[in-house]
């Protein structure tokens, strides 16, 4: 599974793409509107997420613990007048890398920081997961939705 995130400060949007092998599963962008996060996954469809929704997502992701990240690549482009952001990025990266090296020694993690005209953040992560855990997660959610719909009637 590949996940890619691209954030450009000048357009105030974070673009994302999730794919399995070369098949795109989810493509879209997110932006902040009225203190809420709008996740656009097509031209006319969007999901509005509040802070309360984000906290509840944490409990629904527990079955996906078998997800193992193998590789993380980051590119940070910072405008020339933001030198403190470059220094902070390098310090945060070194701190995170030392923790990840201890917890997951097989993880390949790299970063490229450069100066440019715009502020841009790009992340590409590669992960593997247990297909049985994913199937059980999908079945559990499907059965739960059927149960909730019959319960309301």
Tab-separated table of N, CA and C in Angstrom:
chain	number	residue	atom	x	y	z
A	1	UNK	N	0.847	-1.168	0.000
A	1	UNK	CA	0.000	0.000	0.000
A	1	UNK	C	0.893	1.232	0.000
A	2	UNK	N	0.599	2.182	-0.858
A	2	UNK	CA	1.320	3.451	-0.923
A	2	UNK	C	0.382	4.577	-0.501
A	3	UNK	N	0.895	5.490	0.276
A	3	UNK	CA	0.148	6.696	0.634
A	3	UNK	C	1.031	7.894	0.316
A	4	UNK	N	0.458	8.871	-0.390
A	4	UNK	CA	1.195	10.075	-0.754
A	4	UNK	C	0.404	11.299	-0.298
A	5	UNK	N	1.112	12.266	0.260
A	5	UNK	CA	0.499	13.511	0.718
A	5	UNK	C	1.333	14.666	0.184
A	6	UNK	N	0.665	15.661	-0.377
A	6	UNK	CA	1.330	16.856	-0.887
A	6	UNK	C	0.599	18.070	-0.343
A	7	UNK	N	1.318	18.924	0.386
A	7	UNK	CA	0.735	20.156	0.922
A	7	UNK	C	1.468	21.349	0.344
A	8	UNK	N	0.706	22.268	-0.238
A	8	UNK	CA	1.265	23.514	-0.757
A	8	UNK	C	0.624	24.661	0.016
A	9	UNK	N	1.464	25.479	0.615
A	9	UNK	CA	0.947	26.553	1.448
A	9	UNK	C	0.186	27.595	0.635
A	10	UNK	N	0.619	27.867	-0.593
A	10	UNK	CA	-0.019	28.928	-1.365
A	10	UNK	C	-1.446	28.580	-1.799
A	11	UNK	N	-1.808	27.293	-1.872
A	11	UNK	CA	-3.187	26.947	-2.241
A	11	UNK	C	-3.989	26.417	-1.054
A	12	UNK	N	-3.373	26.299	0.119
A	12	UNK	CA	-4.049	25.907	1.366
A	12	UNK	C	-4.790	24.575	1.260
A	13	UNK	N	-4.262	23.653	0.475
A	13	UNK	CA	-4.875	22.336	0.330
A	13	UNK	C	-3.816	21.264	0.514
A	14	UNK	N	-4.236	20.125	1.039
A	14	UNK	CA	-3.368	18.958	1.156
A	14	UNK	C	-3.945	17.872	0.255
A	15	UNK	N	-3.212	17.506	-0.764
A	15	UNK	CA	-3.644	16.485	-1.706
A	15	UNK	C	-3.171	15.125	-1.213
A	16	UNK	N	-3.980	14.092	-1.435
A	16	UNK	CA	-3.597	12.758	-0.994
A	16	UNK	C	-3.966	11.717	-2.042
A	17	UNK	N	-3.241	10.602	-1.990
A	17	UNK	CA	-3.503	9.467	-2.885
A	17	UNK	C	-3.120	8.205	-2.142
A	18	UNK	N	-4.041	7.264	-2.095
A	18	UNK	CA	-3.783	5.970	-1.481
A	18	UNK	C	-3.972	4.919	-2.564
A	19	UNK	N	-2.970	4.069	-2.728
A	19	UNK	CA	-3.045	3.040	-3.773
A	19	UNK	C	-2.493	1.723	-3.247
A	20	UNK	N	-3.002	0.651	-3.844
A	20	UNK	CA	-2.501	-0.682	-3.555
A	20	UNK	C	-1.849	-1.163	-4.844
A	21	UNK	N	-0.562	-1.438	-4.765
A	21	UNK	CA	0.276	-1.683	-5.939
A	21	UNK	C	0.160	-0.473	-6.856
A	22	UNK	N	-0.401	-0.616	-8.044
A	22	UNK	CA	-0.551	0.526	-8.948
A	22	UNK	C	-2.005	0.957	-9.096
A	23	UNK	N	-2.910	0.349	-8.332
A	23	UNK	CA	-4.338	0.668	-8.417
A	23	UNK	C	-4.667	1.738	-7.384
A	24	UNK	N	-5.148	2.883	-7.858
A	24	UNK	CA	-5.527	3.970	-6.955
A	24	UNK	C	-6.838	3.629	-6.253
A	25	UNK	N	-6.826	3.717	-4.928
A	25	UNK	CA	-8.003	3.407	-4.130
A	25	UNK	C	-8.739	4.687	-3.750
A	26	UNK	N	-7.995	5.711	-3.375
A	26	UNK	CA	-8.604	6.964	-2.931
A	26	UNK	C	-7.707	8.126	-3.333
A	27	UNK	N	-8.287	9.088	-4.034
A	27	UNK	CA	-7.565	10.285	-4.457
A	27	UNK	C	-8.436	11.480	-4.099
A	28	UNK	N	-7.816	12.526	-3.590
A	28	UNK	CA	-8.586	13.723	-3.255
A	28	UNK	C	-7.719	14.774	-2.608
A	29	UNK	N	-8.379	15.703	-1.942
A	29	UNK	CA	-7.662	16.748	-1.213
A	29	UNK	C	-8.474	17.146	-0.001
A	30	UNK	N	-7.826	17.794	0.935
A	30	UNK	CA	-8.512	18.270	2.138
A	30	UNK	C	-8.139	19.723	2.380
A	31	UNK	N	-9.062	20.424	2.989
A	31	UNK	CA	-8.830	21.821	3.345
A	31	UNK	C	-9.641	22.134	4.601
A	32	UNK	N	-9.280	23.211	5.259
A	32	UNK	CA	-9.968	23.612	6.481
A	32	UNK	C	-10.978	24.699	6.141
A	33	UNK	N	-12.244	24.464	6.522
A	33	UNK	CA	-13.306	25.442	6.312
A	33	UNK	C	-14.117	25.563	7.592
A	34	UNK	N	-14.307	26.775	8.067
A	34	UNK	CA	-15.113	27.035	9.269
A	34	UNK	C	-14.717	26.154	10.453
A	35	UNK	N	-13.421	26.050	10.715
A	35	UNK	CA	-12.871	25.261	11.817
A	35	UNK	C	-13.242	23.784	11.722
A	36	UNK	N	-13.474	23.309	10.514
A	36	UNK	CA	-13.735	21.903	10.253
A	36	UNK	C	-12.848	21.461	9.102
A	37	UNK	N	-12.597	20.189	9.045
A	37	UNK	CA	-11.777	19.629	7.979
A	37	UNK	C	-12.696	19.069	6.901
A	38	UNK	N	-12.546	19.549	5.689
A	38	UNK	CA	-13.326	19.053	4.559
A	38	UNK	C	-12.432	18.143	3.727
A	39	UNK	N	-12.844	16.887	3.589
A	39	UNK	CA	-12.087	15.916	2.814
A	39	UNK	C	-12.853	15.683	1.516
A	40	UNK	N	-12.286	16.161	0.411
A	40	UNK	CA	-12.922	16.038	-0.904
A	40	UNK	C	-12.357	14.806	-1.603
A	41	UNK	N	-13.219	13.834	-1.900
A	41	UNK	CA	-12.766	12.643	-2.597
A	41	UNK	C	-13.353	12.544	-3.999
A	42	UNK	N	-14.063	13.567	-4.445
A	42	UNK	CA	-14.468	13.735	-5.843
A	42	UNK	C	-14.824	15.208	-6.023
A	43	UNK	N	-15.170	15.595	-7.241
A	43	UNK	CA	-15.474	17.010	-7.498
A	43	UNK	C	-16.684	17.498	-6.701
A	44	UNK	N	-17.697	16.629	-6.542
A	44	UNK	CA	-18.938	17.056	-5.897
A	44	UNK	C	-19.180	16.405	-4.544
A	45	UNK	N	-18.290	15.516	-4.101
A	45	UNK	CA	-18.485	14.821	-2.834
A	45	UNK	C	-17.378	15.185	-1.855
A	46	UNK	N	-17.811	15.486	-0.636
A	46	UNK	CA	-16.856	15.812	0.421
A	46	UNK	C	-17.404	15.328	1.755
A	47	UNK	N	-16.511	15.044	2.653
A	47	UNK	CA	-16.878	14.639	4.006
A	47	UNK	C	-16.354	15.711	4.945
A	48	UNK	N	-17.250	16.269	5.761
A	48	UNK	CA	-16.872	17.279	6.743
A	48	UNK	C	-16.571	16.559	8.054
A	49	UNK	N	-15.396	16.801	8.600
A	49	UNK	CA	-14.950	16.126	9.814
A	49	UNK	C	-14.684	17.169	10.885
A	50	UNK	N	-15.213	16.929	12.081
A	50	UNK	CA	-14.947	17.799	13.224
A	50	UNK	C	-13.919	17.131	14.131
A	51	UNK	N	-13.479	17.834	15.147
A	51	UNK	CA	-12.515	17.276	16.087
A	51	UNK	C	-13.091	16.048	16.793
A	52	UNK	N	-14.369	16.076	17.085
A	52	UNK	CA	-15.030	14.941	17.741
A	52	UNK	C	-14.973	13.697	16.849
A	53	UNK	N	-15.153	13.879	15.534
A	53	UNK	CA	-15.074	12.755	14.595
A	53	UNK	C	-13.670	12.167	14.548
A	54	UNK	N	-12.654	13.024	14.605
A	54	UNK	CA	-11.271	12.555	14.545
A	54	UNK	C	-10.940	11.716	15.768
A	55	UNK	N	-11.440	12.097	16.936
A	55	UNK	CA	-11.197	11.327	18.159
A	55	UNK	C	-11.873	9.962	18.064
A	56	UNK	N	-13.076	9.883	17.461
A	56	UNK	CA	-13.770	8.596	17.355
A	56	UNK	C	-13.122	7.684	16.314
A	57	UNK	N	-12.407	8.238	15.339
A	57	UNK	CA	-11.718	7.425	14.336
A	57	UNK	C	-10.634	6.579	14.997
A	58	UNK	N	-10.010	7.100	16.037
A	58	UNK	CA	-8.926	6.390	16.711
A	58	UNK	C	-9.378	5.019	17.204
A	59	UNK	N	-10.604	4.918	17.711
A	59	UNK	CA	-11.080	3.631	18.215
A	59	UNK	C	-11.458	2.674	17.087
A	60	UNK	N	-11.831	3.183	15.916
A	60	UNK	CA	-12.224	2.293	14.824
A	60	UNK	C	-11.031	1.749	14.052
A	61	UNK	N	-9.847	2.281	14.262
A	61	UNK	CA	-8.666	1.836	13.520
A	61	UNK	C	-7.912	0.729	14.268
A	62	UNK	N	-8.293	0.396	15.472
A	62	UNK	CA	-7.566	-0.606	16.254
A	62	UNK	C	-7.349	-1.933	15.544
A	63	UNK	N	-8.297	-2.449	14.722
A	63	UNK	CA	-8.010	-3.717	14.040
A	63	UNK	C	-6.871	-3.633	13.031
A	64	UNK	N	-6.486	-2.448	12.627
A	64	UNK	CA	-5.427	-2.315	11.638
A	64	UNK	C	-4.044	-2.188	12.270
A	65	UNK	N	-3.887	-2.740	13.463
A	65	UNK	CA	-2.598	-2.677	14.134
A	65	UNK	C	-1.539	-3.452	13.353
A	66	UNK	N	-1.949	-4.436	12.562
A	66	UNK	CA	-1.008	-5.247	11.791
A	66	UNK	C	-0.408	-4.495	10.608
A	67	UNK	N	-0.666	-3.212	10.496
A	67	UNK	CA	-0.104	-2.392	9.427
A	67	UNK	C	1.336	-2.037	9.796
A	68	UNK	N	2.279	-2.378	8.933
A	68	UNK	CA	3.689	-2.086	9.180
A	68	UNK	C	4.225	-1.177	8.090
A	69	UNK	N	4.742	-0.031	8.495
A	69	UNK	CA	5.308	0.922	7.544
A	69	UNK	C	6.741	0.494	7.249
A	70	UNK	N	7.068	0.363	5.949
A	70	UNK	CA	8.393	-0.080	5.540
A	70	UNK	C	9.299	1.068	5.116
A	71	UNK	N	8.725	2.104	4.493
A	71	UNK	CA	9.542	3.167	3.936
A	71	UNK	C	8.793	4.492	4.024
A	72	UNK	N	9.501	5.531	4.431
A	72	UNK	CA	8.950	6.886	4.482
A	72	UNK	C	9.925	7.808	3.772
A	73	UNK	N	9.420	8.549	2.791
A	73	UNK	CA	10.232	9.540	2.079
A	73	UNK	C	9.566	10.900	2.217
A	74	UNK	N	10.331	11.898	2.607
A	74	UNK	CA	9.799	13.243	2.788
A	74	UNK	C	10.591	14.247	1.969
A	75	UNK	N	9.880	15.216	1.437
A	75	UNK	CA	10.499	16.349	0.761
A	75	UNK	C	9.878	17.604	1.350
A	76	UNK	N	10.725	18.471	1.880
A	76	UNK	CA	10.254	19.735	2.436
A	76	UNK	C	10.955	20.858	1.688
A	77	UNK	N	10.166	21.715	1.075
A	77	UNK	CA	10.704	22.893	0.400
A	77	UNK	C	10.216	24.098	1.177
A	78	UNK	N	11.144	24.902	1.631
A	78	UNK	CA	10.820	26.039	2.487
A	78	UNK	C	11.309	27.314	1.818
A	79	UNK	N	10.510	28.370	1.939
A	79	UNK	CA	10.919	29.645	1.338
A	79	UNK	C	12.176	30.174	2.023
A	80	UNK	N	12.924	30.988	1.315
A	80	UNK	CA	14.242	31.434	1.771
A	80	UNK	C	14.204	32.260	3.048
A	81	UNK	N	13.076	32.888	3.342
A	81	UNK	CA	12.998	33.719	4.551
A	81	UNK	C	12.510	32.932	5.767
A	82	UNK	N	12.386	31.606	5.662
A	82	UNK	CA	11.918	30.782	6.770
A	82	UNK	C	13.005	29.827	7.263
A	83	UNK	N	14.167	30.327	7.553
A	83	UNK	CA	15.285	29.497	8.018
A	83	UNK	C	14.956	28.779	9.337
A	84	UNK	N	14.250	29.411	10.311
A	84	UNK	CA	13.912	28.665	11.535
A	84	UNK	C	13.074	27.418	11.272
A	85	UNK	N	12.240	27.454	10.240
A	85	UNK	CA	11.443	26.280	9.901
A	85	UNK	C	12.328	25.153	9.379
A	86	UNK	N	13.375	25.497	8.643
A	86	UNK	CA	14.314	24.483	8.154
A	86	UNK	C	15.039	23.830	9.327
A	87	UNK	N	15.528	24.646	10.251
A	87	UNK	CA	16.239	24.120	11.420
A	87	UNK	C	15.301	23.251	12.262
A	88	UNK	N	14.071	23.697	12.471
A	88	UNK	CA	13.091	22.924	13.231
A	88	UNK	C	12.753	21.608	12.552
A	89	UNK	N	12.654	21.624	11.224
A	89	UNK	CA	12.358	20.398	10.481
A	89	UNK	C	13.475	19.378	10.630
A	90	UNK	N	14.712	19.827	10.539
A	90	UNK	CA	15.853	18.917	10.685
A	90	UNK	C	15.899	18.340	12.097
A	91	UNK	N	15.681	19.159	13.106
A	91	UNK	CA	15.689	18.671	14.493
A	91	UNK	C	14.566	17.663	14.735
A	92	UNK	N	13.357	17.979	14.242
A	92	UNK	CA	12.226	17.062	14.407
A	92	UNK	C	12.476	15.744	13.681
A	93	UNK	N	13.064	15.827	12.501
A	93	UNK	CA	13.367	14.612	11.737
A	93	UNK	C	14.384	13.743	12.469
A	94	UNK	N	15.452	14.349	12.975
A	94	UNK	CA	16.482	13.575	13.681
A	94	UNK	C	15.922	12.919	14.934
A	95	UNK	N	15.070	13.617	15.654
A	95	UNK	CA	14.458	13.069	16.866
A	95	UNK	C	13.534	11.900	16.507
A	96	UNK	N	12.698	12.097	15.490
A	96	UNK	CA	11.777	11.048	15.062
A	96	UNK	C	12.531	9.841	14.524
A	97	UNK	N	13.590	10.088	13.777
A	97	UNK	CA	14.365	8.988	13.196
A	97	UNK	C	14.988	8.123	14.283
A	98	UNK	N	15.481	8.744	15.351
A	98	UNK	CA	16.096	7.956	16.423
A	98	UNK	C	15.056	7.091	17.139
A	99	UNK	N	13.849	7.600	17.323
A	99	UNK	CA	12.796	6.805	17.960
A	99	UNK	C	12.373	5.656	17.047
A	100	UNK	N	12.155	5.957	15.764
A	100	UNK	CA	11.733	4.927	14.829
A	100	UNK	C	12.805	3.860	14.629
A	101	UNK	N	14.062	4.246	14.666
A	101	UNK	CA	15.157	3.288	14.502
A	101	UNK	C	15.160	2.284	15.651
A	102	UNK	N	14.789	2.755	16.832
A	102	UNK	CA	14.730	1.877	17.999
A	102	UNK	C	13.506	0.964	17.931
A	103	UNK	N	12.347	1.515	17.577
A	103	UNK	CA	11.094	0.747	17.558
A	103	UNK	C	10.989	-0.166	16.336
A	104	UNK	N	11.419	0.331	15.162
A	104	UNK	CA	11.288	-0.420	13.912
A	104	UNK	C	12.595	-0.341	13.141
A	105	UNK	N	13.532	-1.223	13.430
A	105	UNK	CA	14.850	-1.140	12.779
A	105	UNK	C	14.817	-1.405	11.275
A	106	UNK	N	13.778	-2.043	10.762
A	106	UNK	CA	13.667	-2.334	9.333
A	106	UNK	C	13.155	-1.144	8.515
A	107	UNK	N	12.714	-0.092	9.158
A	107	UNK	CA	12.123	1.061	8.480
A	107	UNK	C	13.191	1.884	7.762
A	108	UNK	N	12.946	2.189	6.486
A	108	UNK	CA	13.812	3.083	5.721
A	108	UNK	C	13.160	4.455	5.730
A	109	UNK	N	13.878	5.438	6.226
A	109	UNK	CA	13.316	6.759	6.433
A	109	UNK	C	14.308	7.796	5.914
A	110	UNK	N	13.865	8.652	4.990
A	110	UNK	CA	14.768	9.692	4.503
A	110	UNK	C	14.006	10.995	4.300
A	111	UNK	N	14.770	12.074	4.251
A	111	UNK	CA	14.185	13.403	4.113
A	111	UNK	C	15.105	14.244	3.229
A	112	UNK	N	14.499	15.111	2.449
A	112	UNK	CA	15.227	16.076	1.635
A	112	UNK	C	14.637	17.448	1.940
A	113	UNK	N	15.470	18.338	2.439
A	113	UNK	CA	15.031	19.686	2.772
A	113	UNK	C	15.782	20.654	1.864
A	114	UNK	N	15.030	21.515	1.185
A	114	UNK	CA	15.676	22.484	0.312
A	114	UNK	C	14.945	23.813	0.368
A	115	UNK	N	15.651	24.849	-0.041
A	115	UNK	CA	15.048	26.174	-0.104
A	115	UNK	C	14.456	26.389	-1.481
A	116	UNK	N	13.327	27.080	-1.503
A	116	UNK	CA	12.666	27.364	-2.769
A	116	UNK	C	11.806	28.608	-2.640
A	117	UNK	N	10.939	28.801	-3.601
A	117	UNK	CA	10.068	29.975	-3.587
A	117	UNK	C	8.802	29.748	-2.772
A	118	UNK	N	8.321	28.519	-2.699
A	118	UNK	CA	7.083	28.207	-1.984
A	118	UNK	C	7.366	27.269	-0.821
A	119	UNK	N	6.378	27.150	0.058
A	119	UNK	CA	6.459	26.160	1.131
A	119	UNK	C	5.675	24.933	0.698
A	120	UNK	N	6.374	23.800	0.570
A	120	UNK	CA	5.772	22.567	0.084
A	120	UNK	C	6.217	21.424	0.982
A	121	UNK	N	5.287	20.525	1.295
A	121	UNK	CA	5.604	19.305	2.035
A	121	UNK	C	5.066	18.130	1.234
A	122	UNK	N	5.922	17.137	0.958
A	122	UNK	CA	5.520	15.935	0.235
A	122	UNK	C	5.975	14.719	1.026
A	123	UNK	N	5.068	13.771	1.206
A	123	UNK	CA	5.376	12.546	1.935
A	123	UNK	C	4.886	11.359	1.120
A	124	UNK	N	5.723	10.336	1.019
A	124	UNK	CA	5.330	9.078	0.407
A	124	UNK	C	5.691	7.974	1.379
A	125	UNK	N	4.698	7.180	1.743
A	125	UNK	CA	4.914	6.076	2.675
A	125	UNK	C	4.492	4.774	2.025
A	126	UNK	N	5.259	3.727	2.280
A	126	UNK	CA	4.955	2.391	1.783
A	126	UNK	C	4.729	1.512	3.001
A	127	UNK	N	3.615	0.771	2.990
A	127	UNK	CA	3.275	-0.076	4.131
A	127	UNK	C	2.782	-1.435	3.634
A	128	UNK	N	2.902	-2.425	4.483
A	128	UNK	CA	2.327	-3.742	4.230
A	128	UNK	C	1.361	-4.034	5.365
A	129	UNK	N	0.358	-4.849	5.062
A	129	UNK	CA	-0.611	-5.182	6.096
A	129	UNK	C	-1.044	-6.629	5.947
A	130	UNK	N	-1.605	-7.142	7.009
A	130	UNK	CA	-2.121	-8.495	7.044
A	130	UNK	C	-3.489	-8.482	6.366
A	131	UNK	N	-3.648	-9.201	5.270
A	131	UNK	CA	-4.890	-9.182	4.497
A	131	UNK	C	-6.054	-9.756	5.312
A	132	UNK	N	-5.801	-10.704	6.199
A	132	UNK	CA	-6.862	-11.258	7.036
A	132	UNK	C	-7.416	-10.195	7.971
A	133	UNK	N	-6.539	-9.394	8.583
A	133	UNK	CA	-6.986	-8.320	9.459
A	133	UNK	C	-7.821	-7.297	8.698
A	134	UNK	N	-7.415	-6.990	7.469
A	134	UNK	CA	-8.169	-6.040	6.660
A	134	UNK	C	-9.554	-6.587	6.318
A	135	UNK	N	-9.637	-7.861	5.946
A	135	UNK	CA	-10.937	-8.468	5.635
A	135	UNK	C	-11.845	-8.483	6.863
A	136	UNK	N	-11.305	-8.839	8.017
A	136	UNK	CA	-12.102	-8.838	9.246
A	136	UNK	C	-12.588	-7.429	9.589
A	137	UNK	N	-11.747	-6.423	9.366
A	137	UNK	CA	-12.123	-5.032	9.610
A	137	UNK	C	-13.283	-4.618	8.702
A	138	UNK	N	-13.219	-4.977	7.416
A	138	UNK	CA	-14.281	-4.628	6.465
A	138	UNK	C	-15.578	-5.356	6.820
A	139	UNK	N	-15.496	-6.645	7.132
A	139	UNK	CA	-16.695	-7.416	7.491
A	139	UNK	C	-17.326	-6.870	8.754
A	140	UNK	N	-16.519	-6.536	9.748
A	140	UNK	CA	-17.045	-6.003	11.008
A	140	UNK	C	-17.793	-4.691	10.759
A	141	UNK	N	-17.233	-3.805	9.953
A	141	UNK	CA	-17.907	-2.538	9.657
A	141	UNK	C	-19.172	-2.758	8.844
A	142	UNK	N	-19.153	-3.687	7.881
A	142	UNK	CA	-20.317	-3.974	7.054
A	142	UNK	C	-21.451	-4.527	7.910
A	143	UNK	N	-21.162	-5.502	8.766
A	143	UNK	CA	-22.173	-6.087	9.646
A	143	UNK	C	-22.682	-5.043	10.640
A	144	UNK	N	-21.785	-4.193	11.131
A	144	UNK	CA	-22.197	-3.129	12.047
A	144	UNK	C	-23.157	-2.147	11.411
A	145	UNK	N	-22.931	-1.800	10.154
A	145	UNK	CA	-23.825	-0.874	9.450
A	145	UNK	C	-25.184	-1.513	9.201
A	146	UNK	N	-25.202	-2.809	8.866
A	146	UNK	CA	-26.479	-3.507	8.695
A	146	UNK	C	-27.241	-3.553	10.006
A	147	UNK	N	-26.549	-3.838	11.083
A	147	UNK	CA	-27.175	-3.892	12.411
A	147	UNK	C	-27.750	-2.532	12.793
A	148	UNK	N	-26.996	-1.467	12.571
A	148	UNK	CA	-27.477	-0.114	12.902
A	148	UNK	C	-28.691	0.279	12.059
A	149	UNK	N	-28.706	-0.106	10.773
A	149	UNK	CA	-29.839	0.261	9.906
A	149	UNK	C	-31.094	-0.511	10.299
A	150	UNK	N	-30.972	-1.773	10.716
A	150	UNK	CA	-32.149	-2.538	11.143
A	150	UNK	C	-32.593	-2.105	12.535
A	151	UNK	N	-31.688	-1.635	13.331
A	151	UNK	CA	-32.018	-1.192	14.693
A	151	UNK	C	-32.887	0.066	14.667
A	152	UNK	N	-32.631	0.951	13.684
A	152	UNK	CA	-33.385	2.203	13.572
A	152	UNK	C	-34.820	1.972	13.118
A	153	UNK	N	-35.070	0.889	12.389
A	153	UNK	CA	-36.416	0.620	11.870
A	153	UNK	C	-37.256	0.065	12.943
